[in-house]
XYZ file of C-alpha atoms in Angstrom:
713
model
C -15.652 -2.756 17.867
C -16.606 -6.205 19.134
C -16.087 -8.370 16.069
C -18.064 -11.242 17.587
C -21.246 -9.291 18.335
C -24.012 -10.325 15.948
C -25.925 -7.090 16.514
C -23.180 -5.228 14.689
C -23.665 -4.709 10.944
C -21.917 -7.254 8.749
C -19.166 -4.838 7.732
C -18.110 -4.379 11.367
C -18.038 -8.038 12.411
C -17.050 -10.115 9.369
C -13.303 -10.620 9.773
C -12.609 -13.807 7.743
C -13.618 -14.125 4.107
C -13.556 -16.744 1.351
C -13.635 -16.477 -2.430
C -13.683 -19.115 -5.116
C -13.300 -16.916 -8.166
C -15.459 -18.691 -10.720
C -14.406 -19.266 -14.309
C -16.781 -19.807 -17.224
C -16.153 -23.549 -16.938
C -17.242 -23.772 -13.310
C -21.011 -24.189 -13.833
C -20.158 -27.651 -15.181
C -17.655 -28.696 -12.480
C -18.460 -26.788 -9.260
C -18.447 -29.107 -6.218
C -20.598 -27.310 -3.667
C -19.812 -29.625 -0.761
C -16.063 -29.388 -1.303
C -16.168 -25.613 -0.990
C -18.706 -25.646 1.798
C -16.317 -27.905 3.697
C -13.512 -25.433 2.994
C -15.618 -22.597 4.429
C -15.986 -24.601 7.626
C -12.336 -25.655 7.776
C -11.279 -22.013 7.576
C -13.904 -20.652 9.999
C -14.930 -17.941 7.538
C -17.760 -15.539 8.262
C -18.326 -14.235 4.749
C -18.036 -15.285 1.114
C -17.556 -13.365 -2.125
C -19.480 -14.937 -5.008
C -19.185 -14.112 -8.717
C -22.458 -12.609 -9.881
C -22.158 -10.564 -13.066
C -20.495 -7.890 -15.129
C -18.163 -9.319 -17.755
C -19.699 -12.750 -17.090
C -23.055 -13.564 -15.497
C -23.352 -16.654 -13.289
C -27.120 -16.491 -13.030
C -29.840 -16.322 -15.729
C -30.003 -12.559 -16.097
C -33.062 -11.072 -17.742
C -30.839 -8.768 -19.796
C -29.961 -10.381 -23.137
C -26.674 -8.504 -23.466
C -25.459 -9.612 -20.011
C -23.085 -12.352 -21.191
C -23.728 -15.678 -19.437
C -20.914 -18.073 -18.585
C -20.371 -20.448 -21.494
C -21.408 -23.533 -19.504
C -24.124 -21.875 -17.420
C -27.159 -22.720 -19.584
C -30.165 -21.950 -17.349
C -28.403 -22.752 -14.084
C -28.209 -20.146 -11.304
C -24.803 -21.080 -9.889
C -24.436 -17.750 -8.158
C -27.827 -18.145 -6.462
C -27.069 -21.716 -5.373
C -23.832 -20.671 -3.673
C -25.563 -17.742 -1.966
C -28.283 -20.061 -0.640
C -25.706 -22.436 0.878
C -23.797 -19.521 2.386
C -26.959 -18.249 4.038
C -27.637 -21.711 5.483
C -24.173 -21.584 7.019
C -24.815 -18.124 8.476
C -22.314 -16.336 6.251
C -22.317 -12.775 4.995
C -22.408 -12.539 1.188
C -20.884 -10.066 -1.211
C -21.850 -10.363 -4.870
C -18.735 -9.906 -6.974
C -18.759 -7.852 -10.161
C -16.069 -7.344 -12.771
C -17.706 -4.685 -14.810
C -15.561 -2.460 -16.967
C -15.495 -4.616 -20.125
C -18.076 -6.268 -22.338
C -18.321 -8.666 -25.257
C -18.612 -7.666 -28.890
C -22.370 -8.124 -29.068
C -22.869 -5.367 -26.501
C -20.461 -3.106 -28.358
C -22.369 -3.648 -31.583
C -25.681 -2.917 -29.872
C -24.428 0.148 -27.980
C -21.252 1.575 -29.501
C -21.909 4.869 -27.687
C -21.192 3.161 -24.335
C -17.544 2.422 -24.999
C -14.277 4.298 -24.548
C -12.630 5.670 -27.692
C -9.061 6.401 -28.645
C -8.106 9.697 -30.282
C -8.709 8.208 -33.748
C -12.190 7.064 -32.753
C -11.299 3.379 -32.457
C -12.526 1.563 -29.321
C -10.201 0.380 -26.573
C -10.127 -3.425 -26.843
C -8.289 -5.877 -24.555
C -8.316 -9.620 -25.254
C -11.398 -9.291 -27.430
C -13.412 -7.326 -24.864
C -14.385 -3.680 -25.166
C -13.703 -1.228 -22.336
C -16.716 0.819 -21.298
C -16.683 4.572 -20.701
C -17.439 5.687 -17.135
C -19.489 8.608 -18.479
C -21.819 6.427 -20.523
C -25.133 4.668 -20.173
C -23.262 1.388 -19.649
C -22.743 2.414 -16.016
C -25.689 4.748 -15.526
C -28.264 2.455 -17.106
C -27.144 -1.091 -17.864
C -24.939 -1.852 -14.864
C -27.231 -0.025 -12.459
C -30.079 -2.302 -13.554
C -27.841 -5.367 -13.220
C -27.031 -4.368 -9.637
C -30.738 -3.973 -8.875
C -31.467 -7.343 -10.465
C -28.819 -9.121 -8.379
C -30.106 -7.533 -5.176
C -33.723 -8.377 -6.002
C -32.856 -12.016 -6.749
C -30.566 -12.866 -3.828
C -30.392 -9.986 -1.326
C -26.608 -9.962 -0.818
C -25.177 -7.884 2.003
C -23.382 -5.802 -0.574
C -21.681 -5.657 -3.949
C -17.955 -5.572 -4.572
C -16.337 -4.842 -7.923
C -12.894 -5.937 -9.022
C -12.326 -3.640 -12.034
C -14.616 -0.736 -11.410
C -12.477 2.252 -12.391
C -12.099 1.983 -16.149
C -9.101 3.166 -18.143
C -5.717 3.916 -16.618
C -4.003 7.284 -16.320
C -2.220 6.675 -19.617
C -5.432 6.153 -21.611
C -7.718 9.065 -22.433
C -11.265 8.435 -23.580
C -12.289 10.671 -26.488
C -15.914 9.573 -26.774
C -18.570 12.237 -27.149
C -19.659 11.875 -23.509
C -16.144 12.644 -22.243
C -15.559 15.475 -24.711
C -18.757 17.145 -23.604
C -18.397 16.519 -19.853
C -14.778 17.672 -19.739
C -15.477 20.828 -21.736
C -18.410 21.678 -19.506
C -16.455 21.042 -16.298
C -13.026 22.439 -17.183
C -13.735 24.753 -20.137
C -10.985 22.987 -22.053
C -10.668 20.458 -24.829
C -9.480 17.011 -23.862
C -5.671 16.726 -23.851
C -4.244 15.405 -27.095
C -1.982 12.980 -25.235
C -0.970 12.038 -21.673
C 1.545 14.879 -21.340
C 2.212 16.353 -17.907
C 3.547 19.498 -19.529
C 0.040 20.542 -20.578
C -2.499 22.144 -18.287
C -5.253 20.173 -20.018
C -3.756 16.815 -19.028
C -3.191 17.817 -15.413
C -6.765 19.087 -15.215
C -7.934 15.862 -16.891
C -6.194 13.824 -14.173
C -8.036 15.732 -11.440
C -11.304 15.500 -13.358
C -10.804 11.761 -13.812
C -10.353 11.278 -10.068
C -13.636 13.115 -9.461
C -15.343 11.017 -12.127
C -14.458 7.789 -10.316
C -15.629 9.173 -6.986
C -18.878 10.196 -8.670
C -19.255 6.614 -9.931
C -18.577 5.274 -6.423
C -21.292 7.513 -5.002
C -23.728 6.602 -7.787
C -23.231 2.861 -7.344
C -23.622 3.251 -3.588
C -26.943 5.026 -4.107
C -28.115 2.211 -6.400
C -27.297 -0.608 -3.959
C -28.625 1.187 -0.884
C -31.743 2.169 -2.787
C -32.395 -1.428 -3.843
C -31.155 -3.255 -0.735
C -31.325 -0.819 2.162
C -28.746 1.429 3.868
C -26.426 -1.440 4.826
C -26.319 -2.927 1.330
C -22.996 -1.379 0.408
C -21.243 -1.020 -2.910
C -17.486 -1.418 -2.367
C -15.010 -1.257 -5.186
C -11.829 -3.243 -4.618
C -8.666 -1.165 -4.306
C -4.925 -1.625 -4.040
C -2.835 -0.893 -0.963
C -0.155 0.692 -3.148
C -0.676 4.449 -3.733
C 1.338 4.250 -6.974
C -1.059 1.666 -8.373
C -4.042 3.661 -7.163
C -2.655 6.715 -8.945
C -2.156 4.717 -12.126
C -5.858 3.824 -12.064
C -7.020 7.314 -10.988
C -8.477 6.114 -7.696
C -8.140 8.628 -4.863
C -7.204 6.445 -1.913
C -7.878 9.047 0.766
C -11.271 10.089 -0.662
C -12.311 6.446 -1.082
C -11.403 5.692 2.536
C -13.611 8.595 3.595
C -16.528 7.020 1.710
C -16.391 3.367 2.665
C -17.380 1.523 5.832
C -15.216 -1.481 4.957
C -12.177 -1.551 2.671
C -11.940 -4.524 0.302
C -8.207 -4.752 -0.370
C -7.011 -6.335 -3.615
C -3.273 -6.512 -2.967
C -2.144 -10.016 -3.811
C 1.431 -9.718 -5.009
C 4.710 -8.149 -4.016
C 7.564 -7.059 -6.267
C 10.973 -8.643 -5.825
C 12.382 -5.594 -4.037
C 9.624 -5.588 -1.388
C 9.252 -8.233 1.284
C 6.074 -9.468 3.017
C 6.355 -6.457 5.337
C 4.884 -4.487 2.419
C 1.548 -5.938 3.504
C 1.887 -4.646 7.052
C 2.813 -1.219 5.675
C -0.320 -1.224 3.500
C -2.428 -1.987 6.563
C -0.933 0.919 8.479
C -1.356 3.308 5.562
C -5.004 2.378 5.068
C -5.912 2.409 8.756
C -4.412 5.875 9.109
C -6.861 6.976 6.382
C -9.855 4.895 7.498
C -9.413 4.903 11.256
C -8.198 1.874 13.197
C -11.731 0.676 13.952
C -12.589 -0.138 10.299
C -12.068 -3.612 8.828
C -9.743 -4.262 5.892
C -10.302 -7.746 4.426
C -7.547 -8.579 1.948
C -7.720 -10.929 -1.021
C -4.846 -13.321 -0.334
C -4.046 -15.499 -3.315
C -3.666 -19.196 -2.598
C -2.410 -19.551 -6.158
C 1.004 -18.515 -7.436
C 0.493 -14.791 -7.955
C 3.504 -12.659 -8.835
C 6.066 -12.518 -11.608
C 5.326 -14.869 -13.254
C 1.740 -15.715 -12.265
C 0.395 -19.260 -12.462
C -3.337 -19.039 -11.788
C -3.897 -22.740 -11.083
C -0.689 -23.633 -9.216
C -0.388 -23.452 -5.447
C 1.581 -20.633 -3.854
C 4.168 -21.807 -1.346
C 2.827 -22.155 2.186
C 5.693 -20.082 3.582
C 4.914 -17.155 1.258
C 1.204 -17.195 2.128
C 1.821 -17.439 5.867
C 4.252 -14.548 6.026
C 2.061 -12.333 3.838
C -0.985 -13.141 5.988
C 0.725 -12.674 9.346
C 2.382 -9.438 8.241
C -1.090 -8.294 7.190
C -2.462 -9.116 10.631
C 0.433 -7.183 12.187
C -0.891 -4.180 10.212
C -4.550 -4.725 11.115
C -5.599 -6.565 7.938
C -8.221 -9.352 7.933
C -7.648 -12.581 5.954
C -9.620 -13.537 2.834
C -8.587 -16.636 0.905
C -8.838 -16.532 -2.865
C -8.686 -19.353 -5.422
C -9.082 -19.074 -9.205
C -11.609 -21.624 -10.427
C -13.358 -24.307 -8.414
C -11.602 -27.452 -9.667
C -7.846 -27.880 -9.355
C -5.229 -30.436 -10.245
C -2.912 -28.842 -7.673
C -4.831 -29.422 -4.449
C -1.999 -28.363 -2.153
C -3.526 -24.880 -2.113
C -6.538 -26.186 -0.150
C -4.385 -26.927 2.907
C -2.612 -23.569 3.090
C -5.321 -21.391 4.618
C -6.973 -23.538 7.364
C -4.164 -23.182 9.969
C -3.881 -19.440 9.300
C -7.608 -18.832 9.595
C -7.978 -21.067 12.661
C -5.220 -19.134 14.430
C -6.916 -15.874 13.464
C -10.244 -17.009 14.939
C -8.610 -18.098 18.186
C -6.704 -14.836 18.563
C -8.832 -12.138 17.017
C -9.403 -10.681 20.473
C -5.891 -9.158 20.245
C -5.994 -8.241 16.540
C -8.669 -5.515 16.668
C -9.788 -2.597 18.873
C -6.230 -1.388 19.353
C -4.073 1.632 18.583
C -0.503 1.614 17.260
C 2.269 2.888 19.510
C 4.600 3.915 16.665
C 5.799 7.512 17.073
C 7.547 7.887 13.700
C 5.577 8.804 10.553
C 6.534 8.743 6.877
C 4.648 11.404 4.920
C 3.151 10.620 1.501
C 0.421 11.869 -0.806
C -1.140 10.669 -4.002
C -0.987 14.176 -5.407
C 2.790 14.086 -4.981
C 2.825 10.823 -6.937
C 0.790 12.337 -9.759
C 1.966 15.895 -10.127
C 5.571 15.626 -8.971
C 6.366 11.968 -9.716
C 4.465 12.025 -13.019
C 5.942 9.328 -15.270
C 8.908 8.658 -12.964
C 7.100 8.122 -9.674
C 8.952 4.920 -8.829
C 12.366 6.596 -8.973
C 11.321 9.984 -7.578
C 8.879 8.887 -4.878
C 8.662 5.151 -4.280
C 12.382 4.460 -3.947
C 13.024 7.205 -1.345
C 9.943 6.059 0.576
C 11.014 2.406 0.436
C 14.489 3.402 1.539
C 13.235 5.027 4.726
C 10.694 2.255 5.355
C 13.285 -0.493 4.897
C 15.811 1.308 7.103
C 13.235 1.577 9.893
C 12.279 -2.073 9.387
C 15.855 -3.335 9.657
C 16.487 -1.188 12.744
C 13.198 -2.357 14.357
C 11.692 1.116 14.580
C 7.895 0.963 14.070
C 6.411 3.678 11.852
C 3.134 4.774 10.290
C 2.480 6.137 6.777
C 0.909 9.598 7.192
C -0.953 11.417 4.428
C 0.311 14.976 3.915
C -3.201 16.300 4.601
C -3.257 14.454 7.943
C -0.022 15.722 9.462
C -0.879 16.347 13.128
C -0.781 19.889 14.522
C 1.310 18.702 17.473
C 3.678 15.940 18.492
C 1.514 14.272 21.140
C 1.244 11.053 19.080
C 4.045 11.245 16.523
C 7.461 12.557 17.503
C 9.198 12.411 14.114
C 8.016 12.936 10.545
C 10.032 11.747 7.557
C 9.542 13.587 4.252
C 11.315 11.378 1.673
C 11.469 13.600 -1.421
C 7.886 14.805 -1.010
C 8.395 17.328 -3.799
C 4.831 18.574 -4.246
C 3.347 20.136 -1.129
C 0.642 22.772 -0.975
C 0.967 25.882 1.175
C -1.646 24.413 3.526
C 0.278 21.150 3.911
C 3.465 23.102 4.603
C 1.638 25.109 7.260
C 0.693 21.881 9.034
C 4.322 20.781 8.982
C 5.391 24.094 10.502
C 2.794 23.671 13.262
C 4.067 20.169 13.968
C 7.639 21.455 14.256
C 6.552 24.437 16.379
C 4.992 22.025 18.890
C 8.333 20.277 19.391
C 8.104 17.665 16.657
C 11.186 16.596 14.710
C 11.360 16.494 10.911
C 13.730 14.786 8.483
C 13.365 15.870 4.848
C 15.222 14.909 1.704
C 15.731 15.929 -1.889
C 13.254 18.327 -3.435
C 10.730 18.258 -0.585
C 8.408 21.325 -0.902
C 10.234 22.652 -3.983
C 7.047 22.163 -6.068
C 3.481 23.300 -5.546
C 0.460 21.005 -5.597
C 0.294 21.144 -9.425
C 3.941 20.123 -9.824
C 5.114 23.626 -10.740
C 8.634 24.344 -9.523
C 9.003 27.090 -6.926
C 11.947 29.471 -6.742
C 12.939 27.947 -3.394
C 11.748 25.369 -0.883
C 8.365 26.416 0.491
C 9.718 25.180 3.816
C 13.049 27.030 3.514
C 12.234 28.922 6.733
C 11.892 25.613 8.571
C 14.768 23.906 6.803
C 17.245 26.744 7.122
C 18.302 25.545 3.675
C 17.818 27.236 0.301
C 17.727 25.561 -3.096
C 19.937 26.503 -6.031
C 17.416 24.657 -8.256
C 20.047 22.311 -9.665
C 21.592 18.993 -8.767
C 24.547 16.698 -9.282
C 24.177 13.032 -10.177
C 21.072 11.160 -11.261
C 18.110 9.164 -9.965
C 18.530 6.649 -12.803
C 19.412 3.003 -12.524
C 22.901 1.675 -12.979
C 24.254 2.063 -16.502
C 24.389 -1.095 -18.577
C 28.171 -0.752 -18.712
C 29.690 -1.778 -15.404
C 32.696 0.408 -16.158
C 30.640 3.597 -15.783
C 31.783 6.014 -13.104
C 28.876 8.458 -13.161
C 27.607 6.918 -9.939
C 30.985 6.263 -8.339
C 30.537 8.923 -5.647
C 30.838 9.030 -1.879
C 29.836 11.048 1.157
C 32.500 12.392 3.490
C 31.463 12.348 7.158
C 32.190 15.253 9.495
C 32.107 14.395 13.171
C 31.082 17.487 15.094
C 30.028 18.149 18.669
C 26.823 16.281 19.448
C 26.978 14.171 16.284
C 28.034 10.843 17.816
C 24.531 9.356 17.572
C 24.440 9.966 13.827
C 27.516 7.841 13.218
C 26.796 4.839 15.432
C 28.297 1.689 13.843
C 30.268 3.912 11.441
C 33.170 4.667 13.781
C 36.000 3.405 11.573
C 35.141 5.141 8.325
C 35.340 8.713 7.078
C 33.359 8.000 3.899
C 30.175 6.224 2.856
C 29.340 4.822 -0.590
C 26.717 7.002 -2.259
C 26.191 6.884 -6.036
C 23.014 8.971 -6.037
C 21.720 12.483 -6.663
C 22.720 15.574 -4.692
C 20.604 18.730 -4.505
C 22.794 21.830 -4.609
C 21.782 23.933 -1.618
C 22.905 26.764 0.627
C 22.842 25.823 4.320
C 23.787 29.225 5.702
C 25.791 28.994 8.911
C 24.808 25.354 9.561
C 27.833 23.104 9.138
C 27.076 19.928 7.183
C 27.438 16.537 8.838
C 28.368 15.081 5.466
C 29.597 16.500 2.178
C 29.749 15.167 -1.358
C 32.771 13.531 -2.962
C 32.502 14.019 -6.761
C 32.660 11.052 -9.162
C 35.900 9.438 -10.225
C 36.675 6.363 -12.348
C 35.827 2.937 -11.001
C 37.812 1.109 -13.713
C 40.571 0.267 -14.255
C 41.575 -0.159 -10.594
C 44.713 1.897 -11.194
C 42.533 4.944 -11.981
C 40.166 4.490 -9.048
C 41.305 7.222 -6.669
C 39.591 10.404 -5.515
C 40.439 13.362 -7.723
C 38.687 15.670 -5.248
C 38.522 14.311 -1.692
C 35.788 16.724 -0.594
C 33.735 19.120 -2.693
C 32.472 20.893 0.414
C 28.948 20.669 -1.012
C 26.481 19.875 1.805
C 24.984 16.385 1.766
C 23.417 16.239 5.256
C 22.707 19.138 7.598
C 21.154 18.947 11.065
C 20.019 21.485 13.619
C 17.874 21.903 16.690
C 14.683 23.913 16.231
C 13.632 26.721 18.560
C 10.797 24.475 19.779
C 13.248 21.825 20.922
C 12.524 19.511 18.021
C 15.273 18.301 15.747
C 15.650 18.779 12.023
C 17.736 17.089 9.360
C 17.894 17.790 5.643
C 19.365 15.263 3.212
C 20.582 16.948 0.057
C 22.045 13.539 -0.817
C 19.307 11.044 -1.641
C 20.579 8.274 0.621
C 16.940 7.287 1.162
C 16.596 6.572 -2.566
C 19.971 4.807 -2.655
C 18.919 2.457 0.135
C 15.517 1.873 -1.448
C 17.144 1.080 -4.795
C 20.405 -0.653 -3.862
C 20.023 -1.587 -0.167
C 23.536 -0.276 0.498
C 23.959 -1.166 4.211
C 25.764 2.039 5.223
C 22.929 4.150 3.789
C 20.398 2.169 5.835
C 22.491 2.574 8.981
C 22.675 6.345 8.510
C 18.903 6.623 7.922
C 18.203 4.635 11.098
C 20.705 6.705 13.083
C 19.051 9.915 11.911
C 15.669 8.601 13.034
C 16.907 7.568 16.487
C 18.595 10.953 16.875
C 15.403 12.762 15.826
C 13.184 10.767 18.173
C 15.688 11.571 20.957
C 15.736 7.907 21.994
C 12.035 8.066 22.922
C 11.646 4.491 21.697
C 8.294 2.707 21.810
C 9.954 -0.726 21.777
C 13.439 -2.208 21.749
C 14.220 -5.720 20.509
C 17.682 -7.280 20.783
C 18.695 -10.392 18.865
C 20.058 -11.513 15.528
C 18.036 -11.624 12.332
C 15.720 -9.503 10.213
C 12.370 -9.235 11.988
C 9.445 -6.850 11.729
C 8.447 -5.343 15.083
C 5.084 -3.665 15.778
C 3.480 -2.673 19.077
C -0.070 -1.696 20.015
C -2.080 -0.564 23.027
C -5.448 -2.231 23.594
C -7.123 -0.809 26.640
C -4.953 -1.746 29.618
C -2.851 -4.282 27.747
C -0.044 -4.154 25.217
C 0.329 -6.293 22.108
C 3.606 -6.934 20.300
C 3.886 -8.521 16.833
C 7.202 -10.073 15.818
C 7.416 -11.378 12.244
C 10.458 -13.340 11.079
C 11.710 -12.125 7.691
C 15.009 -13.967 7.840
C 14.190 -16.398 5.021
C 15.599 -17.266 1.580
C 13.394 -15.580 -1.012
C 12.687 -12.427 0.959
C 13.937 -10.176 -1.863
C 13.208 -12.663 -4.643
C 9.767 -14.166 -4.061
C 8.370 -16.627 -3.408
C 9.657 -17.653 -0.011
C 9.848 -21.431 -0.164
C 10.843 -22.340 3.393
C 10.942 -20.830 6.865
C 14.141 -20.468 8.873
C 13.847 -20.148 12.656
C 15.694 -17.356 14.480
C 16.098 -16.376 18.124
C 16.357 -15.738 20.964
C 15.123 -12.136 21.244
C 14.945 -9.855 24.250
C 11.966 -7.502 24.033
C 11.669 -4.324 26.078
C 8.888 -1.767 25.934
C 7.881 1.167 28.113
C 4.541 0.526 29.799
C 2.172 2.521 31.969
C 2.759 2.421 35.711
C -0.476 0.572 36.479
C 0.518 -2.425 34.324
C 2.087 -4.907 36.755
C 2.391 -7.910 34.427
C 4.679 -10.677 35.662
C 3.904 -12.979 32.736
C 3.696 -12.387 29.004
C 1.398 -14.586 26.962
C 2.849 -15.832 23.652
C -0.120 -16.603 21.433
C 1.794 -18.588 18.776
C 3.864 -20.731 21.141
C 0.795 -21.183 23.320
C 2.717 -20.497 26.524
C 3.612 -17.747 28.959
C 7.085 -16.426 29.753
C 8.230 -14.426 32.767
C 8.541 -10.650 32.597
C 10.692 -8.334 34.650
C 10.290 -4.628 35.144
C 12.981 -1.994 35.557
C 11.613 1.505 35.890
C 9.109 2.018 33.093
C 10.586 -0.773 30.968
C 9.133 -4.270 30.877
C 11.434 -7.014 29.642
C 10.769 -10.547 28.378
C 12.319 -13.104 26.048
C 11.113 -14.960 22.958
C 13.353 -17.978 22.485
C 12.382 -18.989 18.945
C 10.640 -17.251 16.072
C 9.643 -19.343 13.049
C 7.140 -17.204 11.158
C 5.610 -14.918 13.781
C 4.761 -14.366 17.409
C 2.169 -12.211 19.145
C 2.972 -11.282 22.729
C 0.197 -10.028 25.026
C 1.083 -8.065 28.146
C -1.515 -7.309 30.827
């Protein structure tokens, strides 16, 4: 993909986007030249302009299409589109379409979602429409055609396209009829995972949203031609996608560009969460597709201040981590007139750097050889109402351990597990409870080809509907059998600090060949644990760690081990017949690290990964500080991203200032034909010498403030 080639369709070449998210006041205050100047300052190639839906910013011919309060007869949307076209920019018309004002509800009550008692769903005075109704099939379809006829945008994007969440069931007559016809069941009485009706409703609801996606796409392509795309905005967080019943994998299979609405990070996730989202999405889309991301220039988070500027440091790290994961920048302001004008100066340096360096940000393939397996179905049918504790925390634990140990990884959907280990050498399965027989077969094939697997918790103990099996489906691969019970809990720390329910430990057992597992743990026989232990039978395999049962933590005089070693397996490892390596974690140290960031748990997770990959490292970086390391191959050259995360505010956003770290020594294995003697540092704007020893190329980065991109070859 040559992102600078004009002959390419807009969705393959537009890499920098701008959005001034209009408010109803903006028709009276919009300064066109100010924002046109901002487009030019930031070198953008496309703009996203509010058109209609909840609020119309043009004089729609439909009386019930609510016009912005201060619009009168002005066509603000059309004026902005005209200026964008003069500047040679691609245009997406923005919709926000799932709610309507009271006058539309009064005129068409049959279009709106209903609660079990027949009352409409109402949020902040607006009524939520039903996806099965004429609101989408008739009214909104005609609005889309009207917008395309008036201004010929390149496509339509919609912010809130998917309707009610997973916890809200629509009981309108359309849904009652459609569900009964499709599933031969009545609608579930409540969001209860224990009922077949609710689980079937969840699947049906996913299909309904995909049907809407396909319908909207047919409307826009029918009115504007095959390249006039309809693209709903989506999150980069599978948990949030599940909450809104949006099938991330199926959506990625449908879209030619992914408009990513992923503006905030929780306190327990750093800016590297953005890079992880890029990797997850590219693994679903393919690495050639573009992923523009709405990056808030305002203070988004907890709390959110829509009109206040986000700190420059927070924006820069989020943006550069996104670029390290293959994400394209898209600045986003709320409203067009601001008292806090600091936000206008945040994006120009970021976007200018992107333009100057986009030749190394695209058309490349990741070199990571470790994958973390996930699936949205596991989130829904196994995680259910406790997905954060059961699924997210174990996943975050592994991801954070790999981050801190500078081991690049890729999120891999359970349906996309490779049949062999030619690309990925190790697969992590962090409590992937729900796996189908077909997904398990793919994992067996991967292991049979020589791939290594690390699994934890209840992985494969449930089928794809969340029904518990009598044993692990992968028991033959694991060499471990479940007793279908556990010790401990996945819950958060009790409000009383005197509790001792979580005062547990792991006892380490150093056996022949186990030295790599206990690197940096030489002087201890125990590790703090405080999590959940699956009770399992490991056969003849001797555990590398066993569980120490709980004992009082207070008063100090009572804090001694009543039972020094239960003998219950916590970690078991073995070598597979294929030569691959396998580890099973009955103790949820992945969840403990994701929840508590206990350093010893992170060290053990990283050691397990290095052992499993058999030291077949794709990159090695030495130096002090927390940095994110990613490496890519682009034709004959190699590209290395280093992002500095060693800042105050990393785990309690926002980051307010940047703290320089360094030096770092970078080594990576390169192909024999690459004879680079210099490495180009795109942020420092200089080259540094490189030396080669065998297949390893070595160079130094003296200082890292926010990020660096090194280009070799």
